[in-house]
Amino acid sequence: MSNQQNEAREAVREAKKAYDQARSTFFEAIKKALAVGVGPSDLSRDSGFTREYIAKIRDGKGPKGV
């Protein structure tokens, strides 16, 4: 494998790590907002998720590992 290919693969791995961290931060922010009384409709508008998906996050049935 060439050096350029190795660098490209490393860039993908680093981007994946950043994505996973940002995703985790995003879902934690949603959970915190729910905990202080922000409603699913407001969070739906803010996040781009449906109210139903926000309710799943609230109920612990959202994405795994987040």
Backbone as ProteinMPNN parsed JSONL, in Angstrom:
{"seq_chain_A": "MSNQQNEAREAVREAKKAYDQARSTFFEAIKKALAVGVGPSDLSRDSGFTREYIAKIRDGKGPKGV", "coords_chain_A": {"N_chain_A": [[0.854, -1.177, 0.0], [0.511, 2.235, -0.774], [2.121, 5.216, 0.509], [0.433, 7.422, 0.311], [-2.065, 6.178, 0.247], [-2.091, 4.994, 2.788], [-2.093, 7.309, 4.358], [-4.557, 8.371, 3.597], [-6.296, 6.413, 4.583], [-5.765, 6.67, 7.316], [-6.732, 9.242, 7.712], [-9.447, 8.76, 7.349], [-9.956, 7.081, 9.547], [-9.427, 8.875, 11.664], [-11.371, 10.832, 11.173], [-13.652, 9.307, 11.626], [-13.422, 8.822, 14.369], [-13.741, 11.457, 15.309], [-16.34, 11.94, 14.397], [-17.793, 10.006, 15.873], [-17.382, 11.001, 18.462], [-18.569, 13.544, 18.283], [-21.191, 12.791, 17.711], [-21.868, 11.428, 20.044], [-21.701, 13.564, 21.871], [-23.746, 15.167, 20.857], [-26.069, 13.556, 21.288], [-26.0, 13.374, 24.064], [-26.456, 16.047, 24.708], [-29.078, 16.292, 23.849], [-30.344, 14.523, 25.642], [-29.821, 15.848, 28.067], [-31.214, 18.231, 27.649], [-33.827, 17.266, 27.526], [-34.005, 16.353, 30.152], [-34.131, 18.713, 31.595], [-36.551, 19.669, 30.937], [-37.101, 20.526, 28.31], [-39.178, 20.15, 25.557], [-40.083, 17.375, 23.359], [-41.03, 18.291, 20.833], [-39.83, 20.825, 20.485], [-37.148, 20.018, 20.558], [-37.122, 18.394, 18.353], [-37.364, 20.227, 16.255], [-34.961, 21.61, 16.681], [-32.996, 19.656, 16.342], [-33.475, 18.21, 14.035], [-34.437, 15.693, 14.097], [-37.219, 13.402, 14.324], [-40.124, 13.847, 16.449], [-40.837, 11.431, 17.518], [-38.459, 9.987, 17.433], [-36.918, 11.468, 19.192], [-38.358, 10.905, 21.499], [-37.724, 8.198, 21.725], [-35.008, 8.385, 22.306], [-35.215, 9.691, 24.759], [-36.476, 7.651, 26.215], [-34.492, 5.783, 26.368], [-34.22, 4.12, 24.218], [-32.955, 4.802, 21.974], [-30.149, 5.306, 19.771], [-27.622, 2.804, 19.982], [-24.789, 2.679, 22.153], [-24.439, 5.353, 22.556]], "CA_chain_A": [[0.0, 0.0, 0.0], [1.34, 3.432, -0.88], [2.069, 6.172, 1.621], [-0.767, 8.224, 0.116], [-3.197, 5.354, 0.658], [-2.032, 4.885, 4.248], [-2.517, 8.593, 4.904], [-5.994, 8.487, 3.367], [-6.965, 5.523, 5.547], [-5.631, 7.28, 8.643], [-7.67, 10.373, 7.735], [-10.783, 8.188, 7.545], [-10.054, 6.632, 10.947], [-9.506, 10.056, 12.527], [-12.687, 11.437, 10.959], [-14.626, 8.432, 12.3], [-13.323, 9.119, 15.803], [-14.344, 12.773, 15.527], [-17.777, 11.76, 14.188], [-18.334, 9.285, 17.025], [-17.374, 11.907, 19.614], [-19.587, 14.575, 18.054], [-22.492, 12.123, 17.822], [-22.086, 11.195, 21.467], [-21.96, 14.876, 22.469], [-25.066, 15.575, 20.367], [-27.114, 12.81, 21.986], [-25.968, 13.78, 25.47], [-27.115, 17.354, 24.786], [-30.52, 16.027, 23.748], [-30.769, 13.928, 26.913], [-29.788, 16.898, 29.087], [-32.321, 19.153, 27.376], [-35.041, 16.573, 27.971], [-33.984, 16.281, 31.619], [-34.502, 20.004, 32.189], [-37.909, 20.005, 30.563], [-37.325, 20.913, 26.912], [-40.068, 19.151, 24.986], [-39.695, 16.692, 22.126], [-41.317, 19.101, 19.641], [-38.754, 21.811, 20.362], [-35.908, 19.321, 20.217], [-37.266, 17.926, 16.981], [-37.009, 21.37, 15.396], [-33.548, 21.96, 16.871], [-32.085, 18.571, 15.979], [-33.776, 17.598, 12.748], [-35.006, 14.369, 14.342], [-38.661, 13.41, 14.576], [-40.518, 13.801, 17.874], [-40.837, 10.026, 17.913], [-37.076, 9.58, 17.681], [-36.54, 12.142, 20.443], [-38.976, 10.119, 22.571], [-36.92, 6.979, 21.875], [-33.787, 8.779, 23.025], [-35.665, 9.941, 26.14], [-36.814, 6.376, 26.847], [-33.343, 4.883, 26.343], [-34.349, 3.188, 23.095], [-32.303, 5.441, 20.835], [-28.981, 4.607, 19.221], [-26.777, 2.077, 20.933], [-23.433, 3.172, 22.318], [-24.397, 6.805, 22.632]], "C_chain_A": [[0.9, 1.24, 0.0], [1.187, 4.313, 0.359], [0.802, 7.026, 1.523], [-2.017, 7.456, 0.548], [-3.243, 5.204, 2.172], [-2.509, 6.175, 4.912], [-4.028, 8.784, 4.746], [-6.77, 7.615, 4.348], [-6.899, 6.1, 6.947], [-6.587, 8.46, 8.766], [-9.092, 9.878, 7.96], [-10.961, 7.753, 8.989], [-10.189, 7.817, 11.901], [-10.86, 10.754, 12.386], [-13.772, 10.62, 11.654], [-14.612, 8.678, 13.802], [-13.995, 10.446, 16.131], [-15.864, 12.694, 15.39], [-18.409, 11.084, 15.403], [-18.412, 10.184, 18.249], [-18.461, 12.969, 19.466], [-20.99, 13.989, 18.21], [-22.846, 11.886, 19.289], [-22.43, 12.505, 22.185], [-23.351, 15.365, 22.101], [-26.173, 14.876, 21.135], [-27.134, 13.132, 23.482], [-26.652, 15.126, 25.65], [-28.632, 17.19, 24.695], [-31.044, 15.473, 25.062], [-30.812, 14.975, 28.024], [-30.941, 17.881, 28.899], [-33.648, 18.535, 27.813], [-35.138, 16.58, 29.496], [-34.368, 17.595, 32.278], [-35.838, 20.512, 31.667], [-38.138, 20.522, 29.151], [-38.131, 19.796, 26.261], [-39.564, 18.543, 23.68], [-39.97, 17.503, 20.855], [-40.229, 20.147, 19.414], [-37.45, 21.141, 19.941], [-35.949, 18.754, 18.806], [-36.872, 19.037, 16.011], [-35.52, 21.684, 15.486], [-32.591, 20.912, 16.306], [-32.276, 18.021, 14.568], [-34.303, 16.177, 12.87], [-36.518, 14.496, 14.511], [-38.914, 13.428, 16.083], [-40.46, 12.367, 18.384], [-39.416, 9.539, 18.223], [-36.551, 10.226, 18.962], [-37.117, 11.367, 21.623], [-38.212, 8.813, 22.786], [-35.636, 7.276, 22.632], [-34.123, 8.978, 24.499], [-35.88, 8.631, 26.897], [-35.668, 5.355, 26.837], [-33.395, 3.869, 25.22], [-33.744, 3.754, 21.819], [-31.086, 4.638, 20.384], [-28.149, 3.929, 20.309], [-25.388, 2.708, 20.998], [-23.31, 4.688, 22.377], [-24.928, 7.242, 23.976]], "O_chain_A": [[1.919, 1.28, 0.689], [0.248, 4.164, 1.141], [0.17, 7.318, 2.538], [-2.924, 8.032, 1.149], [-4.315, 5.278, 2.772], [-3.238, 6.14, 5.903], [-4.695, 9.293, 5.646], [-7.792, 8.042, 4.884], [-7.876, 6.028, 7.692], [-7.19, 8.656, 9.82], [-9.86, 10.509, 8.685], [-11.998, 8.021, 9.596], [-10.979, 7.767, 12.843], [-11.427, 11.214, 13.377], [-14.712, 11.187, 12.211], [-15.666, 8.735, 14.436], [-14.73, 10.55, 17.113], [-16.594, 13.306, 16.17], [-19.438, 11.536, 15.904], [-19.392, 10.139, 18.992], [-19.188, 13.257, 20.417], [-21.872, 14.63, 18.78], [-23.978, 12.115, 19.714], [-23.343, 12.545, 23.01], [-24.058, 15.917, 22.943], [-27.118, 15.523, 21.587], [-28.204, 13.155, 24.09], [-27.355, 15.332, 26.639], [-29.377, 17.878, 25.391], [-32.087, 15.914, 25.545], [-31.741, 14.985, 28.832], [-31.566, 18.31, 29.869], [-34.49, 19.212, 28.402], [-36.213, 16.786, 30.059], [-34.876, 17.599, 33.399], [-36.216, 21.655, 31.926], [-39.255, 20.92, 28.819], [-37.793, 18.621, 26.405], [-38.728, 19.124, 22.989], [-39.207, 17.406, 19.894], [-39.762, 20.333, 18.29], [-36.738, 21.642, 19.071], [-34.916, 18.65, 18.145], [-36.129, 18.802, 15.058], [-34.889, 21.992, 14.475], [-31.501, 21.247, 15.843], [-31.36, 17.442, 13.983], [-34.585, 15.528, 11.863], [-37.028, 15.576, 14.808], [-38.046, 13.076, 16.881], [-40.083, 12.115, 19.528], [-39.206, 8.772, 19.163], [-35.822, 9.594, 19.725], [-36.442, 11.191, 22.638], [-38.069, 8.369, 23.925], [-35.226, 6.504, 23.499], [-33.408, 8.497, 25.379], [-35.515, 8.511, 28.067], [-35.848, 4.207, 27.245], [-32.689, 2.861, 25.262], [-33.989, 3.25, 20.723], [-31.016, 3.428, 20.599], [-28.009, 4.446, 21.417], [-24.882, 3.212, 19.996], [-22.214, 5.238, 22.262], [-24.983, 8.439, 24.259]]}, "name": "protein", "num_of_chains": 1, "seq": "MSNQQNEAREAVREAKKAYDQARSTFFEAIKKALAVGVGPSDLSRDSGFTREYIAKIRDGKGPKGV"}
